[in-house]
Structure formats: structure tokens, C-alpha cells
Short mmCIF file of C-alpha atoms in Angstrom, two decimals:
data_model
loop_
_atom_site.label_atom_id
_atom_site.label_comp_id
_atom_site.label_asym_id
_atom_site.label_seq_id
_atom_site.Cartn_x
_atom_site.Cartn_y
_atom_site.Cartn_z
CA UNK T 1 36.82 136.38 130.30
CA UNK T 2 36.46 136.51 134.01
CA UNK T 3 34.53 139.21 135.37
CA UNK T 4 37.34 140.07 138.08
CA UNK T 5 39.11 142.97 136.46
CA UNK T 6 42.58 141.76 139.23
CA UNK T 7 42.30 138.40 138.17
CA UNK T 8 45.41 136.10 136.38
CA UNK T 9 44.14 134.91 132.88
CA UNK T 10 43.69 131.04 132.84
CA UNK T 11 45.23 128.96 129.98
CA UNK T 12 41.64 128.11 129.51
CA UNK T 13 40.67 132.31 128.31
CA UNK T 14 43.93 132.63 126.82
CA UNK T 15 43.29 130.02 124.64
CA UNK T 16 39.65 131.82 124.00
CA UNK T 17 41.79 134.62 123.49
CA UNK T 18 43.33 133.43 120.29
CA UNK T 19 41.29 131.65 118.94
CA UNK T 20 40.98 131.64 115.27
CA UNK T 21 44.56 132.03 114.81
CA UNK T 22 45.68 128.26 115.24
CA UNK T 23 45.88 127.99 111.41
CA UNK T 24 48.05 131.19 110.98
CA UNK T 25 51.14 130.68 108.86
CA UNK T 26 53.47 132.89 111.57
CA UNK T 27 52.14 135.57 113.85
CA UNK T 28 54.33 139.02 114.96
CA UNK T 29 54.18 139.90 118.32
CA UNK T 30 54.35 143.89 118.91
CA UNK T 31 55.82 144.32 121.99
CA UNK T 32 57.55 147.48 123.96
CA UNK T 33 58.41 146.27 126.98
CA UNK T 34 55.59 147.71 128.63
CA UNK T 35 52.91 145.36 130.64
CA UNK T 36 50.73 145.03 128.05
CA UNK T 37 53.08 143.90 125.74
CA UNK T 38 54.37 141.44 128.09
CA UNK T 39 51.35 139.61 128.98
CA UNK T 40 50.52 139.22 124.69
CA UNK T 41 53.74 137.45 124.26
CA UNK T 42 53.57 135.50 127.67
CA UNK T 43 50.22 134.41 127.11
CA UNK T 44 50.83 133.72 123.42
CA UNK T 45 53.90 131.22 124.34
CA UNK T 46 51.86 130.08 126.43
CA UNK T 47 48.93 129.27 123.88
CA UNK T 48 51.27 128.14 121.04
CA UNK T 49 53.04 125.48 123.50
CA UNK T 50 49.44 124.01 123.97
CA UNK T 51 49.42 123.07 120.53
CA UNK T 52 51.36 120.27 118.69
CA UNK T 53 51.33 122.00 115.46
CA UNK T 54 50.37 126.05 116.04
CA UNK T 55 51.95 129.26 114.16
CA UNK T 56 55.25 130.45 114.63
CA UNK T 57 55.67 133.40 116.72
CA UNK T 58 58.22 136.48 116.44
CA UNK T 59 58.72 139.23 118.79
CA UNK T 60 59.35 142.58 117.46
CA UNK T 61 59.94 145.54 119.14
CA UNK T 62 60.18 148.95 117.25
CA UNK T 63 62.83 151.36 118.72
CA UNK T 64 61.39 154.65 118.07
CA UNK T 65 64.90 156.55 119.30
CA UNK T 66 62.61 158.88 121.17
CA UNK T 67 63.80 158.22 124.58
CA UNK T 68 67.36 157.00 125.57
CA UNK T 69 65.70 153.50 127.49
CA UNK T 70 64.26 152.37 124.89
CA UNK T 71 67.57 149.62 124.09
CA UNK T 72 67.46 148.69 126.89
CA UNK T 73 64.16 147.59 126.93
CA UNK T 74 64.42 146.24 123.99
CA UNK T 75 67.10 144.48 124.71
CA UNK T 76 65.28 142.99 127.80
CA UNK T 77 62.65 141.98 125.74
CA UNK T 78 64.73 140.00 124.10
CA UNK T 79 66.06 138.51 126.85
CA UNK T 80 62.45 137.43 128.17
CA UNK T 81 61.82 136.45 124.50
CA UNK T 82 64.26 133.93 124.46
CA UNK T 83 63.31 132.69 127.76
CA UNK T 84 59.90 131.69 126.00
CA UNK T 85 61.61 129.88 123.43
CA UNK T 86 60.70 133.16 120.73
CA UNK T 87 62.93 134.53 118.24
CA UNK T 88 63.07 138.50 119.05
CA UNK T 89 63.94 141.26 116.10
CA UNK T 90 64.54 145.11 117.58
CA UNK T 91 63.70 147.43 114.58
CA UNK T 92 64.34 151.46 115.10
CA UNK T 93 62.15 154.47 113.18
CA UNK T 94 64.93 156.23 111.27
CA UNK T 95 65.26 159.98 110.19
CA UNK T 96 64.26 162.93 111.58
CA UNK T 97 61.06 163.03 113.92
CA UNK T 98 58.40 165.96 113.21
CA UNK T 99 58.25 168.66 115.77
CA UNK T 100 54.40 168.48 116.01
CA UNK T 101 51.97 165.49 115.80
CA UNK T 102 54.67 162.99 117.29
CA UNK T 103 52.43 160.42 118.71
CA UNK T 104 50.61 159.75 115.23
CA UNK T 105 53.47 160.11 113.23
CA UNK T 106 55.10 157.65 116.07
CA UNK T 107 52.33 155.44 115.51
CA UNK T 108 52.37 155.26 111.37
CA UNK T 109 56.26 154.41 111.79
CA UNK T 110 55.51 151.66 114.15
CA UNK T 111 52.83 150.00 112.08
CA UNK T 112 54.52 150.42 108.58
CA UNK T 113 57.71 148.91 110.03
CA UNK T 114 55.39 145.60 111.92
CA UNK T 115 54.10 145.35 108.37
CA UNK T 116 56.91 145.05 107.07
CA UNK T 117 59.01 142.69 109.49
CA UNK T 118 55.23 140.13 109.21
CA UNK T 119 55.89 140.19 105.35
CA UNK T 120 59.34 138.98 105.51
CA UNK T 121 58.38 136.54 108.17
CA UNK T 122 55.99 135.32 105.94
CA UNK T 123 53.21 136.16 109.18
CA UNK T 124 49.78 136.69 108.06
CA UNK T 125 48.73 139.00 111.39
CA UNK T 126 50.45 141.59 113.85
CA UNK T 127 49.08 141.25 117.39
CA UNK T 128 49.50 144.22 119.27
CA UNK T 129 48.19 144.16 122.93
CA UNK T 130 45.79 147.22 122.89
CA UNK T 131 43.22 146.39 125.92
CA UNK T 132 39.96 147.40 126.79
CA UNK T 133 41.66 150.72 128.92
CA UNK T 134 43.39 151.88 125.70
CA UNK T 135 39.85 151.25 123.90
CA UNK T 136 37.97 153.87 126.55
CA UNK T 137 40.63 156.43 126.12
CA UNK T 138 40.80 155.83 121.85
CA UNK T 139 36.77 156.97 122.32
CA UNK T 140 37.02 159.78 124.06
CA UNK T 141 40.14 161.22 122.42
CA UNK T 142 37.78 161.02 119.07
CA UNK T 143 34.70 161.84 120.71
CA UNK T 144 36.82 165.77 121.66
CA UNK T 145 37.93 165.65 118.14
CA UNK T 146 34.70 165.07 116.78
CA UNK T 147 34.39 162.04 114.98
CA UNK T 148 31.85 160.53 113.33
CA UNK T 149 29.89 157.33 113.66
CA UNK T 150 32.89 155.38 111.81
CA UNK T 151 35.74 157.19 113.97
CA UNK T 152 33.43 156.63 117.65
CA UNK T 153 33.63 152.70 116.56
CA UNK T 154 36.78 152.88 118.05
CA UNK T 155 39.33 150.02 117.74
CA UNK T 156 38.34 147.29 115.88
CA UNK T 157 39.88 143.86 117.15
CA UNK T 158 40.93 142.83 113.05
CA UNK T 159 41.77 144.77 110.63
CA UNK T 160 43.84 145.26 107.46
CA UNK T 161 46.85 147.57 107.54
CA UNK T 162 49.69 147.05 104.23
CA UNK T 163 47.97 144.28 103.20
CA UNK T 164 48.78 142.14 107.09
CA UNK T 165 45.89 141.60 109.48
CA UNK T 166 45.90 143.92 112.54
CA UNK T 167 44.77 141.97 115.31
CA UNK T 168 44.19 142.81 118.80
CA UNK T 169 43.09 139.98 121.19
CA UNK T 170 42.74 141.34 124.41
CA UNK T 171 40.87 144.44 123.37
CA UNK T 172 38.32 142.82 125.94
CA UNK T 173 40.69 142.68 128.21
CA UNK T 174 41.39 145.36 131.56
CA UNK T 175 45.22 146.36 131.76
CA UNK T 176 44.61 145.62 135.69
CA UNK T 177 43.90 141.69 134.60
CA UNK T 178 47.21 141.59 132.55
CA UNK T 179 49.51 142.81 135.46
CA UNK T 180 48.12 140.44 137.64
CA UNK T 181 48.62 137.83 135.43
CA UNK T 182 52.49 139.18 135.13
CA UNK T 183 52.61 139.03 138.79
CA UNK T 184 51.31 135.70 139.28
CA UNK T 185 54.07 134.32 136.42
CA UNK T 186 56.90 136.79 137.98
CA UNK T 187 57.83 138.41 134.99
CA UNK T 188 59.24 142.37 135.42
CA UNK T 189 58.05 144.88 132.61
CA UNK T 190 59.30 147.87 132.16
CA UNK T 191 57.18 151.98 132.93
CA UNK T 192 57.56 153.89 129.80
CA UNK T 193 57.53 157.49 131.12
CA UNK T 194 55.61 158.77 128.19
CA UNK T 195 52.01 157.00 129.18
CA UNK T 196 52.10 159.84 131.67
CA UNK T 197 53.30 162.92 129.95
CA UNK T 198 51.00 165.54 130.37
CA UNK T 199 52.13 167.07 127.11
CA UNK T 200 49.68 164.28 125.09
CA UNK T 201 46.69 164.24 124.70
CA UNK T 202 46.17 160.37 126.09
CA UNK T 203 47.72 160.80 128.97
CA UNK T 204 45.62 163.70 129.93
CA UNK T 205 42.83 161.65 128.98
CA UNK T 206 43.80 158.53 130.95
CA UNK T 207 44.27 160.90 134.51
CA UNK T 208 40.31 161.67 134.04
CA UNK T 209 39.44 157.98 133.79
CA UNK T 210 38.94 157.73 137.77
CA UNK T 211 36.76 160.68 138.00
CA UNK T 212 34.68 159.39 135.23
CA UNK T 213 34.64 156.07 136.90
CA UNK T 214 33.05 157.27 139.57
CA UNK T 215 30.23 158.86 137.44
CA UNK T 216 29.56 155.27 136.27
CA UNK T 217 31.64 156.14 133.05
CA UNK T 218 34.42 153.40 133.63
CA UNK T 219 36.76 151.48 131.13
CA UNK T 220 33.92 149.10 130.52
CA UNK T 221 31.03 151.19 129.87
CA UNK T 222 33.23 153.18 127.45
CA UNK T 223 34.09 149.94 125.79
CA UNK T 224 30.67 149.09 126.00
CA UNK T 225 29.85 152.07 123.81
CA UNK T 226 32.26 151.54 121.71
CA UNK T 227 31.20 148.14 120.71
CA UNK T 228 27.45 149.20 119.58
CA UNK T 229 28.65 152.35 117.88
CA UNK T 230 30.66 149.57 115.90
CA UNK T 231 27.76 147.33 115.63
CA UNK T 232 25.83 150.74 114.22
CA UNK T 233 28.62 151.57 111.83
CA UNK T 234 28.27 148.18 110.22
CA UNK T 235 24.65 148.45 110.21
CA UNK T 236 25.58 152.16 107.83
CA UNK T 237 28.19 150.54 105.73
CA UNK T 238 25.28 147.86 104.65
CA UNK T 239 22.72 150.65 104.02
CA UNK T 240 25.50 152.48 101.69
CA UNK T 241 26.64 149.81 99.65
CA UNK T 242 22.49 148.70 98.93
CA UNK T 243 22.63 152.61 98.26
CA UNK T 244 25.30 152.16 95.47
CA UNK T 245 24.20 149.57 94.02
CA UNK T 246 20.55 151.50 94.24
CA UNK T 247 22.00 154.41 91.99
CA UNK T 248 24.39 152.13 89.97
CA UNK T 249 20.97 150.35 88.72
CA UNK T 250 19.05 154.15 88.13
CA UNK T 251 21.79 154.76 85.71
CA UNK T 252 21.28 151.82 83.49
CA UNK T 253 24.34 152.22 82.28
CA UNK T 254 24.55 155.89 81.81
CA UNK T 255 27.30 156.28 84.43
CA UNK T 256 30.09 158.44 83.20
CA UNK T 257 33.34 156.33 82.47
CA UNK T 258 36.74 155.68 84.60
CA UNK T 259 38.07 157.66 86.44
CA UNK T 260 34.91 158.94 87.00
CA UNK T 261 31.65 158.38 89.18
CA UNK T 262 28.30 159.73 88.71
CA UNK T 263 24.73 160.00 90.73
CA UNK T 264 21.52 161.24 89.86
CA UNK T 265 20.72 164.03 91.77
CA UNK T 266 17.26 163.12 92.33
CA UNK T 267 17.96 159.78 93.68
CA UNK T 268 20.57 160.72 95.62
CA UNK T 269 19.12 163.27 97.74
CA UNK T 270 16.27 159.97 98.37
CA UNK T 271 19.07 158.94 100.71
CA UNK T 272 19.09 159.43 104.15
CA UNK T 273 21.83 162.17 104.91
CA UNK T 274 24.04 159.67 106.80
CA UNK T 275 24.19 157.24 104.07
CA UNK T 276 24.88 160.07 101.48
CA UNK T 277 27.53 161.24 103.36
CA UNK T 278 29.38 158.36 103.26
CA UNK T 279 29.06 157.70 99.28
CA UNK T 280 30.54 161.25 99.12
CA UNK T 281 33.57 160.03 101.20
CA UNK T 282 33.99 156.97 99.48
CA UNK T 283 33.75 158.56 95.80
CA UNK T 284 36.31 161.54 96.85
CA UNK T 285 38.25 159.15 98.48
CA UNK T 286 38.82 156.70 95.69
CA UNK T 287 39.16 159.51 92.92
CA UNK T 288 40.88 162.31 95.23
CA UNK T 289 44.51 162.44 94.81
CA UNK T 290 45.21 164.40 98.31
CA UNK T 291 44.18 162.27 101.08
CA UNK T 292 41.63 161.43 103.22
CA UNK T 293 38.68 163.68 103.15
CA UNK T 294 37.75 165.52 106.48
CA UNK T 295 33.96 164.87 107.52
CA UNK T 296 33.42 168.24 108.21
CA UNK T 297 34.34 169.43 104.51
CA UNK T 298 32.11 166.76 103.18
CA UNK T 299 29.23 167.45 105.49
CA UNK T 300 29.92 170.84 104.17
CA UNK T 301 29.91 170.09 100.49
CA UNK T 302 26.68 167.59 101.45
CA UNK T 303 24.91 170.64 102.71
CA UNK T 304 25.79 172.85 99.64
CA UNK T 305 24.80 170.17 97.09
CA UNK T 306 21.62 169.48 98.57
CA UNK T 307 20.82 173.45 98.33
CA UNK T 308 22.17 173.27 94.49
CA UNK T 309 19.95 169.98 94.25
CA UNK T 310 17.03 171.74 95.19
CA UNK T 311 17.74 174.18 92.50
CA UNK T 312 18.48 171.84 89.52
CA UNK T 313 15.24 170.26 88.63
CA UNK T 314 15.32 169.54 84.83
CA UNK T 315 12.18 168.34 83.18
CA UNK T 316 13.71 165.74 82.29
CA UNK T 317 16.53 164.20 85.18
CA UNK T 318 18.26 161.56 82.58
CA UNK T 319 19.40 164.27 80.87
CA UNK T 320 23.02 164.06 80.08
CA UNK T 321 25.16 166.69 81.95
CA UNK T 322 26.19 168.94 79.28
CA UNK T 323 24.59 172.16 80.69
CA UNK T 324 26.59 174.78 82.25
CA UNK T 325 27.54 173.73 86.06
CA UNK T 326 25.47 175.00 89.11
CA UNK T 327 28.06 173.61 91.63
CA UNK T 328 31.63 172.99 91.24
CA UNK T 329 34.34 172.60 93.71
CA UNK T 330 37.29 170.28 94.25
CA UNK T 331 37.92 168.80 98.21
CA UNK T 332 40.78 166.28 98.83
CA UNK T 333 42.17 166.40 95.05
CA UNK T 334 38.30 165.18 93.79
CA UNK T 335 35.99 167.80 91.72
CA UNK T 336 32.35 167.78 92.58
CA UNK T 337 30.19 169.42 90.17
CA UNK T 338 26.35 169.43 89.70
CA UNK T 339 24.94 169.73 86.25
CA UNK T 340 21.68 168.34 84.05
CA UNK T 341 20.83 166.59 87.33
CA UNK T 342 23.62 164.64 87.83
CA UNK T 343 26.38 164.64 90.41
CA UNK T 344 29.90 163.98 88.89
CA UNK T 345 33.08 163.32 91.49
CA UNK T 346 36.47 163.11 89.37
CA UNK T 347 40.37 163.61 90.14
CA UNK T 348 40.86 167.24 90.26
CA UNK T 349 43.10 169.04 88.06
CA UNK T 350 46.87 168.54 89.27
CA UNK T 351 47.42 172.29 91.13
CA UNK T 352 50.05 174.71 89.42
CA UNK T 353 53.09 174.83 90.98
CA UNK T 354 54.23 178.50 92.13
CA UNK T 355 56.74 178.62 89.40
CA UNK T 356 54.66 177.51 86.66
#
């Protein structure tokens, strides 16, 4: 990409752009109304014309029935739409909308439903047009929240969400570069009041971005960051799975069975704390029957096992665990327990109901 952050995207980096998605069944196009938006589905027109044979393109645009504008934005995405040559399908989020944690729930609603209009389609990806701006402000909303390494990666430009690829192609890309381009082609988008509502936390977030800037702490240096703490992350995820496969071999077949999974002590706490964090989250995680495990739960259950492991030193650490338990407790519908030197992680016991 060009290194003018107001300059019109060529044919020549839109086509750099997409690339890799020539041989694509059908592709969905997410798109609002907003500039972003605009620029995917003008610059993927663009990119498909330049083909003889190239994937079919549909524009979707999910009504959220948040704000009363939103059909007619829709509807003017459709009209654009069809100016391209693109079919256009408006679907709306149905039901009642929670009264706290709109934006997320917003969000799931949106995806689930682009999923599901790209498997009728018979489209392999969803391109949504999340640039390099929404990438800065993504990092520091999970830098205040606390995330780990995983969670500071950011966005990732594919990914797999219901079983569709989740692609984002100008991730690279600065929002200034896409309205230019807009202006250049004349094409109107529409201002969606609620990118500036202080009442969210992005918003807020996005009116600090100047002052940041000017500390050297731009869009691009955020991305920047965002990109090696990715490149790190992957560099984890190897380290964990050798790490599994380390422990699956120490057990020589000793492992307890389905649904189960079991470590021994002594060879996990061997692991660096990082990577032993992250076998903790994937074992509750698979076996847990209440969602996603918190990382600060499982550092704390990491810091309590490694006391307990410190503890539990049998003469003999193949033992099998039929000794009374030194640790037990359950975190995201898992139970952890630490016994004859081994770690076991099961599905917790279903909880009583009140009644029962």
C-alpha cells in the first residue's frame, strides 16, 4: 500500500488487496453504509470486474433496528449496490436488545446472521472492512480490559467464525485512504451517529487517538504493535502444542479416558508459566460446559496448583491418582483436581437447580 495515508487506492493495491480470494466460490460483502463499508464493496467490484472468471459477490447489510436510519441506509446501499452490478440482501437482528453490553451483543448478531446469509450463498468468506484505525482502537480497548498476549494480537485479517472465513482485507489500510478513494470515485456514504457516542467505550477511545498521535502513538504504531504481539502469540501457540504432545508422550498411555484429560504434575510445572497457562485454558475450555474461561481465574487456579504441586511429591509420580485430593475446584463448568501427582480437568458436575 502507498505510504500516503490521503491517498485513492490504485486498481493495482486493490488487486494486492484481495488477493488470494480469486478462487473463492462467492464472497459476502458486510457493509453498513458507512465509508468503510463503501470503499470494500467499491473496490471489490472493482477487483472482480478485472477478472474474466472471479467469485461472485453479495452485499449484505444487517439492520440492527437500533436507530431509525438505519433503512434508509440500507436501502441506499442497495441502491449503490446495484449500480456496481451486485446483488444486495438487507437482513435485521430480531427480538429484544439487552439493556447492557449492546455493542458486543450487537456485534455477535451481526456476525451469526453474515454467517448465515454466506452459507446460503454458498460463499466461503465474509469480508468486513475493519481498517488499520479500528485495529489501534481494538488494542487499546483490550489493553484497559486487560488482555492477555492472545487478546493484545488484536484483529486477525482471517479467521474462522460458524464454520465461514472472516476476512478483513484492508486491516492495513487507514480509514483516511478509503474516503479519499470515495471522493475521488464520487460515491456519498452515510455518518452513523453511534461511532461518536460518548456512551461506548470505542468512541471514547477513538477521541484520544489525536492526543496519542502526537506522543508518537498513532494508528500505525498501534497497528504496528499489534502485528508482533500476533507474531508472539503464534510463536506461544507452537510452544503449547510441542508442550502437549510433551506430556501426552510422559503418559505412555496412562492418560485418563474421554471426557477426560490428565498431566503429570511434575512435568507440567517444567513448563514455562505462559505455556501452562494456556494448556489450562484449552483443557477447561474443551471439557467446561459454561463458557469461555476468564484468564484471570485460570492464572488464579495456575497459581494455586503450582502451590498444591509443590506439596504433592509422591515417591513415586506415575502413581495412579487414587489418593485423596489435595486440590479440587471446578472454573467454567471443568473440575480441576490434583491427586497422586497428576492433574485431572473433567466436565463438572451439572449444578442443582434451586428447586431440586
Amino acid at each position: 500500500m502507498s505510504d500516503d495515508d490521503n491517498s485513492p487506492i490504485s486498481a493495482r493495491e486493490a488487486k494486492q488487496l484481495f488477493a488470494g480470494l480469486k478462487s473463492a466460490p462467492a464472497l459476502v460483502l458486510a457493509v453498513s453504509g458507512g465509508p468503510d463499508s463503501v470503499a470494500l464493496m467499491w473496490l471489490a467490484a472493482r477487483w472482480q470486474r478485472s477478472f474474466s472468471r472471479a467469485p461472485r459477490l453479495l452485499v449484505v447489510t444487517v439492520d440492527h433496528g437500533l436507530r431509525p436510519e438505519a433503512a434508509r441506509e440500507a436501502r441506499e446501499v442497495k441502491r449503490l449496490a446495484a449500480e456496481l452490478g451486485l446483488p444486495h440482501r438487507t437482513l435485521r437482528w430480531r427480538g429484544e436488545k439487552p439493556r447492557t453490553g449492546l455493542p458486543a451483543a450487537a456485534r455477535e448478531a451481526r456476525y451469526r446472521l453474515l454467517a448465515e446469509a454466506a452459507r446460503k450463498a454458498g460463499a466461503s468468506h465474509v469480508l468486513t472492512a475493519h481498517t488499520r484505525d479500528d485495529q489501534a482502537e481494538t488494542l487499546l480497548m483490550r489493553m484497559l480490559r486487560g488482555s492477555g498476549l492472545a487478546g493484545l494480537s488484536a484483529m486477525a485479517r482471517l479467521s474462522m467464525r460458524d464454520g465461514i472465513v472472516l476476512a478483513r482485507p484492508l486491516l492495513d489500510v487507514p480509514k483516511s485512504q478509503l474516503i479519499a478513494t470515495l471522493r475521488r470515485a464520487k460515491i456519498g456514504f452515510a455518518d452513523d451517529p453511534t461511532n461518536r457516542d460518548a456512551n461506548f467505550t470505542r468512541p471514547r477511545l477513538r477521541a484520544l487517538l489525536p492526543q496519542l498521535a502526537a506522543e508518537g502513538g498513532d494508528a500505525r504504531s498501534l497497528a504496528r504493535l499489534a502485528g508482533r504481539l500476533a507474531r508472539a502469540n503464534a510463536a506461544v501457540e507452537v510452544l503449547a502444542d510441542g508442550a502437549e504432545r510433551f506430556l501426552r508422550l510422559r503418559d505412555r498411555g496412562d492418560a485418563s479416558q474421554a471426557p477426560r484429560r490428565s498431566f503429570e504434575a511434575s512435568a507440567f510445572a517444567l513448563l514455562p508459566e505462559e505455556v501452562r497457562l494456556r494448556l489450562l485454558l484449552r483443557a477447561i475450555d474443551a471439557l467446561g460446559h459454561e463458557g469461555p474461561a476468564e484468564l484471570g481465574k485460570v492464572e488464579t487456579l495456575l497459581a494455586a496448583l503450582d502451590r498444591a504441586i509443590a506439596t504433592d511429591r509422591p515417591a513415586n509420580p506415575r502413581a495412579p491418582a487414587n489418593g485423596r485430593a489435595i486440590l479440587k475446584q471446578t472454573l467454567a463448568g471443568a473440575l480441576i483436581s490434583l491427586a497422586g501427582g497428576r492433574i485431572h480437568i473433567a466436565p463438572a458436575p451439572a449444578r442443582r437447580s434451586k428447586g431440586g
